[in-house]
PDB file of C-alpha atoms in Angstrom:
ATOM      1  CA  UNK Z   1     -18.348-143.483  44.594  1.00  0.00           C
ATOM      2  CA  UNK Z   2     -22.149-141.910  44.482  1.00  0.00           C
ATOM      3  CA  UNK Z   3     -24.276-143.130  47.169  1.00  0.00           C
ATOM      4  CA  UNK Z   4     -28.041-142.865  47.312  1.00  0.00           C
ATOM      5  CA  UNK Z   5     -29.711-143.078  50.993  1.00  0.00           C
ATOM      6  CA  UNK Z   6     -33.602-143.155  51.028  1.00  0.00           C
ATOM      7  CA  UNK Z   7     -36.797-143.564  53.121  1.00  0.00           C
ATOM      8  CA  UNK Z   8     -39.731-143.767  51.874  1.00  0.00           C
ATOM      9  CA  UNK Z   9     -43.122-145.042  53.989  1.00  0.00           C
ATOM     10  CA  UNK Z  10     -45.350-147.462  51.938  1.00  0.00           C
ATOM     11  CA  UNK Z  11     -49.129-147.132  51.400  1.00  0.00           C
ATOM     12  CA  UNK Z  12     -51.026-150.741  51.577  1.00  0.00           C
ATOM     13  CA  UNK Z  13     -50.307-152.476  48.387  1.00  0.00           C
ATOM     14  CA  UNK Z  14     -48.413-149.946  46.632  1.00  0.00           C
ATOM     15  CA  UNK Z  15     -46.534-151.379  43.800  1.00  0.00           C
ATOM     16  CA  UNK Z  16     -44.233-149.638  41.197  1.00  0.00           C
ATOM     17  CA  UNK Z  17     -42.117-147.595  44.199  1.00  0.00           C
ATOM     18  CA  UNK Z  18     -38.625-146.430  41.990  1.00  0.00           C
ATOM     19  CA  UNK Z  19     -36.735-144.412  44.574  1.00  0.00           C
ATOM     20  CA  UNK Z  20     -34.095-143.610  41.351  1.00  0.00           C
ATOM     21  CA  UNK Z  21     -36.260-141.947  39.125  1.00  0.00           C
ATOM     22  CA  UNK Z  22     -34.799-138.261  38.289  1.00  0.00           C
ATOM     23  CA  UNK Z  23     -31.540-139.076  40.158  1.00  0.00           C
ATOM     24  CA  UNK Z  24     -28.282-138.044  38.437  1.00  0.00           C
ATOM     25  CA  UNK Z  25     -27.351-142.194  38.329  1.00  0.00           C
ATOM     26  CA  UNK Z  26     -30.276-143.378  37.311  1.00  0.00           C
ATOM     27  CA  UNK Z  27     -28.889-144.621  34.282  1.00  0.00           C
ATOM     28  CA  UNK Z  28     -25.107-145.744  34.247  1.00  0.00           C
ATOM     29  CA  UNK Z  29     -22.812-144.052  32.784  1.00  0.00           C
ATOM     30  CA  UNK Z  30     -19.997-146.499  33.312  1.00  0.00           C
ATOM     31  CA  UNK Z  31     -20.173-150.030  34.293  1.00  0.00           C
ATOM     32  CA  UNK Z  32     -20.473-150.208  38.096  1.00  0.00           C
ATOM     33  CA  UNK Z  33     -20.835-152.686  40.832  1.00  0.00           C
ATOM     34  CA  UNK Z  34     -24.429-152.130  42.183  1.00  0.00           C
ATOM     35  CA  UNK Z  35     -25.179-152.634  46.310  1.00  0.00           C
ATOM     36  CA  UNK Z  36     -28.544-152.334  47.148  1.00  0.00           C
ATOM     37  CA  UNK Z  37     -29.174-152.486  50.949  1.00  0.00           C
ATOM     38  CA  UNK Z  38     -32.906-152.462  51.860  1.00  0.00           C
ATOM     39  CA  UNK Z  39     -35.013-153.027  55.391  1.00  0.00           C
ATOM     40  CA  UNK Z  40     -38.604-152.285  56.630  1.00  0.00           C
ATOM     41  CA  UNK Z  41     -40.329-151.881  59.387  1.00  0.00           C
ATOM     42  CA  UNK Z  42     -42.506-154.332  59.420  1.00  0.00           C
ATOM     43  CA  UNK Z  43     -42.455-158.120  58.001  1.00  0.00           C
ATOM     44  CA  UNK Z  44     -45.095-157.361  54.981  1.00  0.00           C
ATOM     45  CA  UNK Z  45     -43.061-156.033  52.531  1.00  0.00           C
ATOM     46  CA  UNK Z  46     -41.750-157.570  49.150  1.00  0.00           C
ATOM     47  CA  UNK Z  47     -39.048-156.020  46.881  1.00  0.00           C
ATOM     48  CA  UNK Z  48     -37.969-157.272  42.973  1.00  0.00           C
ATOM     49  CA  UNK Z  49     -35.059-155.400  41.833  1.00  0.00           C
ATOM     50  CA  UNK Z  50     -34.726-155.018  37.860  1.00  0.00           C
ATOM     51  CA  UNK Z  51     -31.294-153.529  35.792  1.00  0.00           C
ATOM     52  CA  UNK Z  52     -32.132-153.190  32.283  1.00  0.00           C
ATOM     53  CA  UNK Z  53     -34.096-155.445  30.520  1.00  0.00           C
ATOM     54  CA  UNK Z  54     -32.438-157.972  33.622  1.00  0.00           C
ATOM     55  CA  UNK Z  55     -34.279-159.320  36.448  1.00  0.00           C
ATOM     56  CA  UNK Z  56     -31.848-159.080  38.978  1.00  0.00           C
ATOM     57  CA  UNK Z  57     -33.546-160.466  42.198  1.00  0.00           C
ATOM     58  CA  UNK Z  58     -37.401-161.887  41.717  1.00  0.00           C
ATOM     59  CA  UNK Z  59     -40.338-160.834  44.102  1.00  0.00           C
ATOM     60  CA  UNK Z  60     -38.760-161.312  47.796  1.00  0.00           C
ATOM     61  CA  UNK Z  61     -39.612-160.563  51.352  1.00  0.00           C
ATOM     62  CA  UNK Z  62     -37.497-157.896  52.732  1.00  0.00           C
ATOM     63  CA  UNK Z  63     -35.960-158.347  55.654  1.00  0.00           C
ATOM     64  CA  UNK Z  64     -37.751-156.338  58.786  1.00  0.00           C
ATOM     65  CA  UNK Z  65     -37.074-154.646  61.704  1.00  0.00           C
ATOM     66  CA  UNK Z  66     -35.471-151.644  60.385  1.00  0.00           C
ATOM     67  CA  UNK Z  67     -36.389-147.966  61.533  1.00  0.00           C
ATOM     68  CA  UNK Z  68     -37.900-145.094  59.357  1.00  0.00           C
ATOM     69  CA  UNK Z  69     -35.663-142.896  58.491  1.00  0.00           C
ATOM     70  CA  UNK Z  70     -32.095-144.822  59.210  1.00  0.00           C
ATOM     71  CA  UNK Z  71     -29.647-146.577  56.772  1.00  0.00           C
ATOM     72  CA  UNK Z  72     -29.299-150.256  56.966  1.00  0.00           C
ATOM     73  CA  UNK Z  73     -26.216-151.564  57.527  1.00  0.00           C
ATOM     74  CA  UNK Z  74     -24.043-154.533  55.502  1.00  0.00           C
ATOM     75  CA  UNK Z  75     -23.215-155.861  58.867  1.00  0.00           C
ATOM     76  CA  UNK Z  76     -26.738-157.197  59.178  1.00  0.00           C
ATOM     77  CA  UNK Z  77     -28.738-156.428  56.025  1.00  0.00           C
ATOM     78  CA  UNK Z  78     -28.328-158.999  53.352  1.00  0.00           C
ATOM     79  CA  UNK Z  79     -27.080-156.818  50.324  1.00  0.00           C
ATOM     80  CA  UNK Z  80     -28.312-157.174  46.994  1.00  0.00           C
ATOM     81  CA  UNK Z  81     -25.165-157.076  44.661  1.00  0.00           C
ATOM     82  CA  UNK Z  82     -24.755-156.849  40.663  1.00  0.00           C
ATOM     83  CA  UNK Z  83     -22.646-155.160  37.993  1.00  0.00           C
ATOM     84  CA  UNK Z  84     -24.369-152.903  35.613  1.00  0.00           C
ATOM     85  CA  UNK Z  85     -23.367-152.507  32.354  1.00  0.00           C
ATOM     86  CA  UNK Z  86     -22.996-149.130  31.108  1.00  0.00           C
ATOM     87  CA  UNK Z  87     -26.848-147.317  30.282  1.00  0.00           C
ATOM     88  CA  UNK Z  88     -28.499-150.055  32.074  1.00  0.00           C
ATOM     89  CA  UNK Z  89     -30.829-148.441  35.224  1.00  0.00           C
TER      90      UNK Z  89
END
């Protein structure tokens, strides 16, 4: 199962962020299941997740208190679930 860990700091109002762009699964090969585990550092932050032409969570607040640099964990990060279809991002 491929696994993608990132960190990336924000500038002020920066909008657009795609952490997959140029990765190997950035476009499905197969259909998968899709978990997307995300936390910030501060309270601030807003994520909306897209698959395809699908809108799969709208504009949310992301949950805070995480650290730079660590990987959240489902224990205590709400996960963002979905299945892709096959070609879909």
């Amino acid at each position: 199962m491929p696994q993608f860990t990132w960190s990336q700091a924000l500038t002020a109002n920066q909008l657009g962020f795609n952490p997959l762009s140029g990765w190997q699964y950035e476009f499905l090969p197969w259909p998968a299941q899709i978990i997307v585990l995300v936390r910030a550092t501060d309270n601030n932050e807003r994520v909306t997740v897209y698959s395809g032409s699908e809108t799969i969570q709208e504009r949310s607040p992301v949950q805070g208190g995480g650290v730079a640099g660590t990987t959240p964990s489902e224990l205590n990060t709400p996960a963002i679930s979905w299945i892709g279809a096959a070609g879909t991002v």
